[in-house]
């Protein structure tokens, strides 16, 4: 079974802090994704990556950056956390391109105070 | 913009009932389709892929209608454990990310 591991289940940070969310997958998947999920808004794609050192903006990249130095690891960075970034963050990976199903981590619930 | 629309529900049904959800998509270039299930405060998990010929997995049946651009999920003999949010997902060619609907919430009541 594919395992996607997110480093923290719950995180509380202060406004203005730099926040790192880490995600690791163990199935040699090419593609990795970061989503946030908010009530009534569904899953929204922040950034994705189809290869090491490669990144593409999703639908809501503002206020975020990513890093993919190794194939198995995809990090989401909040440069200066704000209260409107309080959300559930979900990392996912897939084997191929757009036609492959996603495997999700169990999420990080981030609260910015 | 590639849109995927779902009725948000909630659908409240008694145990044993049959319930169906539809999902419409706007881009005719869509290639692959999936249904995901998400339990409260959990991550989404793949429920089933949707094939052009339709497919069945136990009590669950998925159908695709390319002409009308919708997919459906039918759940027969609903169980309490089927209570969840069901997400419709559409994909396109190449390295375009999957597009998620906002989900339909199902509550199965004893």
PDB file of C-alpha atoms in Angstrom:
ATOM      1  CA  UNK A   1       0.000   0.000   0.000  1.00  0.00           C
ATOM      2  CA  UNK A   2       1.122   3.516  -0.764  1.00  0.00           C
ATOM      3  CA  UNK A   3       1.989   5.505   2.281  1.00  0.00           C
ATOM      4  CA  UNK A   4       1.972   9.286   2.261  1.00  0.00           C
ATOM      5  CA  UNK A   5       3.146  10.714   5.551  1.00  0.00           C
ATOM      6  CA  UNK A   6       2.673  14.277   6.693  1.00  0.00           C
ATOM      7  CA  UNK A   7       4.971  15.380   9.469  1.00  0.00           C
ATOM      8  CA  UNK A   8       2.369  16.920  11.783  1.00  0.00           C
ATOM      9  CA  UNK A   9      -1.295  16.180  12.420  1.00  0.00           C
ATOM     10  CA  UNK A  10      -1.945  19.441  14.263  1.00  0.00           C
ATOM     11  CA  UNK A  11       0.072  22.633  14.193  1.00  0.00           C
ATOM     12  CA  UNK A  12      -0.446  26.006  15.851  1.00  0.00           C
ATOM     13  CA  UNK A  13       1.621  28.958  14.654  1.00  0.00           C
ATOM     14  CA  UNK A  14       1.632  32.696  15.161  1.00  0.00           C
ATOM     15  CA  UNK A  15       0.970  35.300  12.487  1.00  0.00           C
ATOM     16  CA  UNK A  16       4.157  36.161  10.635  1.00  0.00           C
ATOM     17  CA  UNK A  17       5.961  32.906  11.398  1.00  0.00           C
ATOM     18  CA  UNK A  18       7.551  30.877   8.623  1.00  0.00           C
ATOM     19  CA  UNK A  19       5.893  27.466   8.539  1.00  0.00           C
ATOM     20  CA  UNK A  20       7.124  24.254   6.963  1.00  0.00           C
ATOM     21  CA  UNK A  21       4.790  21.367   6.200  1.00  0.00           C
ATOM     22  CA  UNK A  22       6.574  18.195   5.207  1.00  0.00           C
ATOM     23  CA  UNK A  23       5.281  15.305   3.142  1.00  0.00           C
ATOM     24  CA  UNK A  24       7.000  12.033   2.296  1.00  0.00           C
ATOM     25  CA  UNK A  25       5.777   9.198   0.062  1.00  0.00           C
ATOM     26  CA  UNK A  26       7.297   5.744  -0.082  1.00  0.00           C
ATOM     27  CA  UNK A  27       6.162   4.419  -3.467  1.00  0.00           C
ATOM     28  CA  UNK A  28       8.503   6.198  -5.853  1.00  0.00           C
ATOM     29  CA  UNK A  29       5.645   8.277  -7.235  1.00  0.00           C
ATOM     30  CA  UNK A  30       6.554  10.914  -9.784  1.00  0.00           C
ATOM     31  CA  UNK A  31       3.872  13.400  -8.858  1.00  0.00           C
ATOM     32  CA  UNK A  32       3.152  15.185  -5.628  1.00  0.00           C
ATOM     33  CA  UNK A  33       0.533  17.757  -4.701  1.00  0.00           C
ATOM     34  CA  UNK A  34      -0.431  20.125  -1.915  1.00  0.00           C
ATOM     35  CA  UNK A  35      -4.095  20.975  -1.315  1.00  0.00           C
ATOM     36  CA  UNK A  36      -5.935  22.904   1.304  1.00  0.00           C
ATOM     37  CA  UNK A  37      -9.481  22.064   2.288  1.00  0.00           C
ATOM     38  CA  UNK A  38     -11.937  24.499   3.825  1.00  0.00           C
ATOM     39  CA  UNK A  39     -15.654  24.050   4.601  1.00  0.00           C
ATOM     40  CA  UNK A  40     -17.793  24.932   1.613  1.00  0.00           C
ATOM     41  CA  UNK A  41     -14.785  25.439  -0.659  1.00  0.00           C
ATOM     42  CA  UNK A  42     -13.690  21.869  -1.192  1.00  0.00           C
ATOM     43  CA  UNK A  43     -10.160  20.861  -2.074  1.00  0.00           C
ATOM     44  CA  UNK A  44      -8.082  23.605  -3.655  1.00  0.00           C
ATOM     45  CA  UNK A  45      -4.744  22.937  -5.289  1.00  0.00           C
ATOM     46  CA  UNK A  46      -1.871  25.073  -4.026  1.00  0.00           C
ATOM     47  CA  UNK A  47       1.175  23.656  -5.840  1.00  0.00           C
ATOM     48  CA  UNK A  48       2.180  20.462  -7.538  1.00  0.00           C
ATOM     49  CA  UNK A  49       5.334  18.824  -8.812  1.00  0.00           C
ATOM     50  CA  UNK A  50       5.897  16.248 -11.542  1.00  0.00           C
ATOM     51  CA  UNK A  51       9.597  15.802 -10.976  1.00  0.00           C
ATOM     52  CA  UNK A  52      12.412  16.584  -8.617  1.00  0.00           C
ATOM     53  CA  UNK A  53      13.195  20.301  -8.458  1.00  0.00           C
ATOM     54  CA  UNK A  54      10.155  21.018 -10.581  1.00  0.00           C
ATOM     55  CA  UNK A  55       7.070  22.890  -9.374  1.00  0.00           C
ATOM     56  CA  UNK A  56       3.911  24.284 -10.860  1.00  0.00           C
ATOM     57  CA  UNK A  57       1.405  26.704  -9.409  1.00  0.00           C
ATOM     58  CA  UNK A  58      -2.053  25.437  -8.690  1.00  0.00           C
ATOM     59  CA  UNK A  59      -5.190  27.475  -8.189  1.00  0.00           C
ATOM     60  CA  UNK A  60      -4.192  29.324  -5.012  1.00  0.00           C
ATOM     61  CA  UNK A  61      -0.381  29.644  -4.776  1.00  0.00           C
ATOM     62  CA  UNK A  62      -0.284  33.108  -3.212  1.00  0.00           C
ATOM     63  CA  UNK A  63       1.424  33.145   0.157  1.00  0.00           C
ATOM     64  CA  UNK A  64       2.948  29.701  -0.356  1.00  0.00           C
ATOM     65  CA  UNK A  65       6.054  28.181  -1.856  1.00  0.00           C
ATOM     66  CA  UNK A  66       7.238  24.596  -2.250  1.00  0.00           C
ATOM     67  CA  UNK A  67      10.413  22.595  -2.409  1.00  0.00           C
ATOM     68  CA  UNK A  68      11.123  19.224  -3.951  1.00  0.00           C
ATOM     69  CA  UNK A  69      14.780  18.362  -3.577  1.00  0.00           C
ATOM     70  CA  UNK A  70      14.192  14.605  -3.460  1.00  0.00           C
ATOM     71  CA  UNK A  71      11.618  12.520  -5.262  1.00  0.00           C
ATOM     72  CA  UNK A  72       9.969  11.256  -2.114  1.00  0.00           C
ATOM     73  CA  UNK A  73       9.671  14.583  -0.299  1.00  0.00           C
ATOM     74  CA  UNK A  74       7.523  17.614  -1.082  1.00  0.00           C
ATOM     75  CA  UNK A  75       7.525  20.530   1.335  1.00  0.00           C
ATOM     76  CA  UNK A  76       5.009  23.351   1.575  1.00  0.00           C
ATOM     77  CA  UNK A  77       6.258  26.637   2.985  1.00  0.00           C
ATOM     78  CA  UNK A  78       4.181  29.479   4.333  1.00  0.00           C
ATOM     79  CA  UNK A  79       6.602  32.384   4.094  1.00  0.00           C
ATOM     80  CA  UNK A  80       4.748  34.551   6.608  1.00  0.00           C
ATOM     81  CA  UNK A  81       1.745  32.815   8.091  1.00  0.00           C
ATOM     82  CA  UNK A  82      -1.533  34.695   8.215  1.00  0.00           C
ATOM     83  CA  UNK A  83      -4.834  33.866   9.897  1.00  0.00           C
ATOM     84  CA  UNK A  84      -6.514  33.207   6.537  1.00  0.00           C
ATOM     85  CA  UNK A  85      -4.110  30.313   6.069  1.00  0.00           C
ATOM     86  CA  UNK A  86      -5.740  28.457   8.937  1.00  0.00           C
ATOM     87  CA  UNK A  87      -6.917  25.299   7.188  1.00  0.00           C
ATOM     88  CA  UNK A  88      -6.530  21.571   6.673  1.00  0.00           C
ATOM     89  CA  UNK A  89      -3.550  20.890   4.416  1.00  0.00           C
ATOM     90  CA  UNK A  90      -3.447  17.656   2.459  1.00  0.00           C
ATOM     91  CA  UNK A  91      -0.488  16.240   0.601  1.00  0.00           C
ATOM     92  CA  UNK A  92      -0.998  13.670  -2.142  1.00  0.00           C
ATOM     93  CA  UNK A  93       1.025  11.668  -4.610  1.00  0.00           C
ATOM     94  CA  UNK A  94       0.312   9.770  -7.807  1.00  0.00           C
ATOM     95  CA  UNK A  95       2.276   7.429 -10.012  1.00  0.00           C
ATOM     96  CA  UNK A  96       1.744   8.968 -13.432  1.00  0.00           C
ATOM     97  CA  UNK A  97       0.298  12.171 -14.802  1.00  0.00           C
ATOM     98  CA  UNK A  98      -3.265  13.374 -14.699  1.00  0.00           C
ATOM     99  CA  UNK A  99      -4.887   9.960 -15.182  1.00  0.00           C
ATOM    100  CA  UNK A 100      -3.524   8.345 -12.042  1.00  0.00           C
ATOM    101  CA  UNK A 101      -5.552   8.394  -8.828  1.00  0.00           C
ATOM    102  CA  UNK A 102      -4.185  10.307  -5.876  1.00  0.00           C
ATOM    103  CA  UNK A 103      -3.069   8.869  -2.572  1.00  0.00           C
ATOM    104  CA  UNK A 104      -3.456  11.323   0.282  1.00  0.00           C
ATOM    105  CA  UNK A 105      -1.657  11.822   3.547  1.00  0.00           C
ATOM    106  CA  UNK A 106      -3.828  12.126   6.616  1.00  0.00           C
ATOM    107  CA  UNK A 107      -3.587  15.900   6.670  1.00  0.00           C
ATOM    108  CA  UNK A 108      -2.192  18.684   8.815  1.00  0.00           C
ATOM    109  CA  UNK A 109      -4.652  20.930  10.576  1.00  0.00           C
ATOM    110  CA  UNK A 110      -2.898  24.280  10.812  1.00  0.00           C
ATOM    111  CA  UNK A 111      -4.146  27.061  13.045  1.00  0.00           C
ATOM    112  CA  UNK A 112      -2.574  30.504  12.721  1.00  0.00           C
ATOM    113  CA  UNK A 113      -3.283  32.798  15.658  1.00  0.00           C
TER     114      UNK A 113
ATOM    115  CA  UNK B   1     -11.982  26.869 -16.428  1.00  0.00           C
ATOM    116  CA  UNK B   2     -12.499  23.183 -15.846  1.00  0.00           C
ATOM    117  CA  UNK B   3     -15.474  22.788 -13.526  1.00  0.00           C
ATOM    118  CA  UNK B   4     -16.863  19.804 -11.708  1.00  0.00           C
ATOM    119  CA  UNK B   5     -20.247  20.288 -10.073  1.00  0.00           C
ATOM    120  CA  UNK B   6     -21.916  18.194  -7.406  1.00  0.00           C
ATOM    121  CA  UNK B   7     -25.062  18.578  -5.331  1.00  0.00           C
ATOM    122  CA  UNK B   8     -23.653  19.248  -1.852  1.00  0.00           C
ATOM    123  CA  UNK B   9     -26.519  17.503  -0.099  1.00  0.00           C
ATOM    124  CA  UNK B  10     -26.843  16.414   2.595  1.00  0.00           C
ATOM    125  CA  UNK B  11     -28.624  13.296   1.483  1.00  0.00           C
ATOM    126  CA  UNK B  12     -30.268  11.735   4.531  1.00  0.00           C
ATOM    127  CA  UNK B  13     -31.403   8.190   3.798  1.00  0.00           C
ATOM    128  CA  UNK B  14     -32.517   5.246   5.949  1.00  0.00           C
ATOM    129  CA  UNK B  15     -30.477   2.097   6.195  1.00  0.00           C
ATOM    130  CA  UNK B  16     -31.152  -0.227   3.297  1.00  0.00           C
ATOM    131  CA  UNK B  17     -32.104   2.539   0.902  1.00  0.00           C
ATOM    132  CA  UNK B  18     -30.668   3.045  -2.552  1.00  0.00           C
ATOM    133  CA  UNK B  19     -29.143   6.445  -3.195  1.00  0.00           C
ATOM    134  CA  UNK B  20     -27.606   7.988  -6.295  1.00  0.00           C
ATOM    135  CA  UNK B  21     -25.334  10.977  -6.787  1.00  0.00           C
ATOM    136  CA  UNK B  22     -24.615  12.759 -10.011  1.00  0.00           C
ATOM    137  CA  UNK B  23     -21.649  14.867 -10.957  1.00  0.00           C
ATOM    138  CA  UNK B  24     -21.379  17.049 -14.048  1.00  0.00           C
ATOM    139  CA  UNK B  25     -18.200  18.228 -15.685  1.00  0.00           C
ATOM    140  CA  UNK B  26     -17.769  21.078 -18.111  1.00  0.00           C
ATOM    141  CA  UNK B  27     -14.799  20.064 -20.222  1.00  0.00           C
ATOM    142  CA  UNK B  28     -15.467  17.478 -22.906  1.00  0.00           C
ATOM    143  CA  UNK B  29     -11.730  16.707 -23.067  1.00  0.00           C
ATOM    144  CA  UNK B  30     -11.983  14.936 -19.717  1.00  0.00           C
ATOM    145  CA  UNK B  31     -10.289  11.559 -19.831  1.00  0.00           C
ATOM    146  CA  UNK B  32     -10.559   9.714 -16.550  1.00  0.00           C
ATOM    147  CA  UNK B  33     -13.050   9.795 -13.724  1.00  0.00           C
ATOM    148  CA  UNK B  34     -13.017   8.712 -10.115  1.00  0.00           C
ATOM    149  CA  UNK B  35     -15.144   8.683  -7.013  1.00  0.00           C
ATOM    150  CA  UNK B  36     -13.421   9.371  -3.709  1.00  0.00           C
ATOM    151  CA  UNK B  37     -14.847   8.967  -0.249  1.00  0.00           C
ATOM    152  CA  UNK B  38     -13.951  11.255   2.638  1.00  0.00           C
ATOM    153  CA  UNK B  39     -14.936  10.528   6.209  1.00  0.00           C
ATOM    154  CA  UNK B  40     -15.266  13.355   8.693  1.00  0.00           C
ATOM    155  CA  UNK B  41     -11.837  14.775   9.623  1.00  0.00           C
ATOM    156  CA  UNK B  42     -10.055  12.216   7.457  1.00  0.00           C
ATOM    157  CA  UNK B  43      -8.291  12.351   4.128  1.00  0.00           C
ATOM    158  CA  UNK B  44     -10.041  11.453   0.866  1.00  0.00           C
ATOM    159  CA  UNK B  45      -9.626   7.859  -0.258  1.00  0.00           C
ATOM    160  CA  UNK B  46     -10.197   6.373  -3.673  1.00  0.00           C
ATOM    161  CA  UNK B  47     -13.544   4.579  -3.776  1.00  0.00           C
ATOM    162  CA  UNK B  48     -13.585   3.522  -7.401  1.00  0.00           C
ATOM    163  CA  UNK B  49     -12.582   4.470 -10.893  1.00  0.00           C
ATOM    164  CA  UNK B  50     -15.327   5.089 -13.436  1.00  0.00           C
ATOM    165  CA  UNK B  51     -15.005   3.281 -16.748  1.00  0.00           C
ATOM    166  CA  UNK B  52     -16.794   4.085 -19.987  1.00  0.00           C
ATOM    167  CA  UNK B  53     -18.726   0.832 -19.832  1.00  0.00           C
ATOM    168  CA  UNK B  54     -19.753   1.391 -16.238  1.00  0.00           C
ATOM    169  CA  UNK B  55     -18.458  -0.672 -13.370  1.00  0.00           C
ATOM    170  CA  UNK B  56     -19.646  -2.248 -10.186  1.00  0.00           C
ATOM    171  CA  UNK B  57     -17.940  -3.003  -6.899  1.00  0.00           C
ATOM    172  CA  UNK B  58     -20.238  -4.771  -4.488  1.00  0.00           C
ATOM    173  CA  UNK B  59     -23.034  -2.381  -3.552  1.00  0.00           C
ATOM    174  CA  UNK B  60     -21.497   0.472  -5.524  1.00  0.00           C
ATOM    175  CA  UNK B  61     -22.070   1.154  -9.217  1.00  0.00           C
ATOM    176  CA  UNK B  62     -20.445   3.931 -11.212  1.00  0.00           C
ATOM    177  CA  UNK B  63     -21.637   5.114 -14.592  1.00  0.00           C
ATOM    178  CA  UNK B  64     -20.248   7.539 -17.148  1.00  0.00           C
ATOM    179  CA  UNK B  65     -22.301   9.436 -19.703  1.00  0.00           C
ATOM    180  CA  UNK B  66     -19.907  11.258 -22.006  1.00  0.00           C
ATOM    181  CA  UNK B  67     -22.639  12.699 -24.224  1.00  0.00           C
ATOM    182  CA  UNK B  68     -24.264  14.492 -21.298  1.00  0.00           C
ATOM    183  CA  UNK B  69     -20.973  14.953 -19.439  1.00  0.00           C
ATOM    184  CA  UNK B  70     -21.900  13.439 -16.129  1.00  0.00           C
ATOM    185  CA  UNK B  71     -20.898  10.557 -13.944  1.00  0.00           C
ATOM    186  CA  UNK B  72     -23.011   8.887 -11.318  1.00  0.00           C
ATOM    187  CA  UNK B  73     -22.555   6.779  -8.217  1.00  0.00           C
ATOM    188  CA  UNK B  74     -25.260   4.404  -7.048  1.00  0.00           C
ATOM    189  CA  UNK B  75     -25.158   2.887  -3.583  1.00  0.00           C
ATOM    190  CA  UNK B  76     -27.518  -0.003  -2.911  1.00  0.00           C
ATOM    191  CA  UNK B  77     -28.571  -1.308   0.504  1.00  0.00           C
ATOM    192  CA  UNK B  78     -27.030   1.671   2.315  1.00  0.00           C
ATOM    193  CA  UNK B  79     -25.164   0.990   5.543  1.00  0.00           C
ATOM    194  CA  UNK B  80     -24.521   3.339   8.445  1.00  0.00           C
ATOM    195  CA  UNK B  81     -20.830   3.083   7.554  1.00  0.00           C
ATOM    196  CA  UNK B  82     -21.522   4.598   4.132  1.00  0.00           C
ATOM    197  CA  UNK B  83     -22.047   7.983   5.810  1.00  0.00           C
ATOM    198  CA  UNK B  84     -19.351  10.190   4.346  1.00  0.00           C
ATOM    199  CA  UNK B  85     -18.716  12.860   1.747  1.00  0.00           C
ATOM    200  CA  UNK B  86     -18.353  11.554  -1.806  1.00  0.00           C
ATOM    201  CA  UNK B  87     -16.067  13.497  -4.112  1.00  0.00           C
ATOM    202  CA  UNK B  88     -16.268  13.378  -7.874  1.00  0.00           C
ATOM    203  CA  UNK B  89     -12.913  13.706  -9.656  1.00  0.00           C
ATOM    204  CA  UNK B  90     -12.155  14.389 -13.302  1.00  0.00           C
ATOM    205  CA  UNK B  91      -8.807  14.233 -15.056  1.00  0.00           C
ATOM    206  CA  UNK B  92      -7.427  15.453 -18.344  1.00  0.00           C
ATOM    207  CA  UNK B  93      -4.566  14.479 -20.568  1.00  0.00           C
ATOM    208  CA  UNK B  94      -0.911  14.921 -19.824  1.00  0.00           C
ATOM    209  CA  UNK B  95       0.268  16.439 -16.596  1.00  0.00           C
ATOM    210  CA  UNK B  96      -2.855  18.398 -15.767  1.00  0.00           C
ATOM    211  CA  UNK B  97      -3.861  17.858 -12.136  1.00  0.00           C
ATOM    212  CA  UNK B  98      -7.092  16.187 -11.186  1.00  0.00           C
ATOM    213  CA  UNK B  99     -10.122  18.424 -10.677  1.00  0.00           C
ATOM    214  CA  UNK B 100     -12.249  17.743  -7.607  1.00  0.00           C
ATOM    215  CA  UNK B 101     -15.879  18.500  -7.061  1.00  0.00           C
ATOM    216  CA  UNK B 102     -16.797  19.941  -3.676  1.00  0.00           C
ATOM    217  CA  UNK B 103     -18.435  16.727  -2.594  1.00  0.00           C
ATOM    218  CA  UNK B 104     -21.855  15.349  -1.717  1.00  0.00           C
ATOM    219  CA  UNK B 105     -22.551  14.540   1.905  1.00  0.00           C
ATOM    220  CA  UNK B 106     -24.418  11.353   2.681  1.00  0.00           C
ATOM    221  CA  UNK B 107     -25.903  10.479   6.064  1.00  0.00           C
ATOM    222  CA  UNK B 108     -27.358   7.000   6.472  1.00  0.00           C
ATOM    223  CA  UNK B 109     -29.777   6.894   9.376  1.00  0.00           C
ATOM    224  CA  UNK B 110     -30.732   3.866  11.454  1.00  0.00           C
TER     225      UNK B 110
END
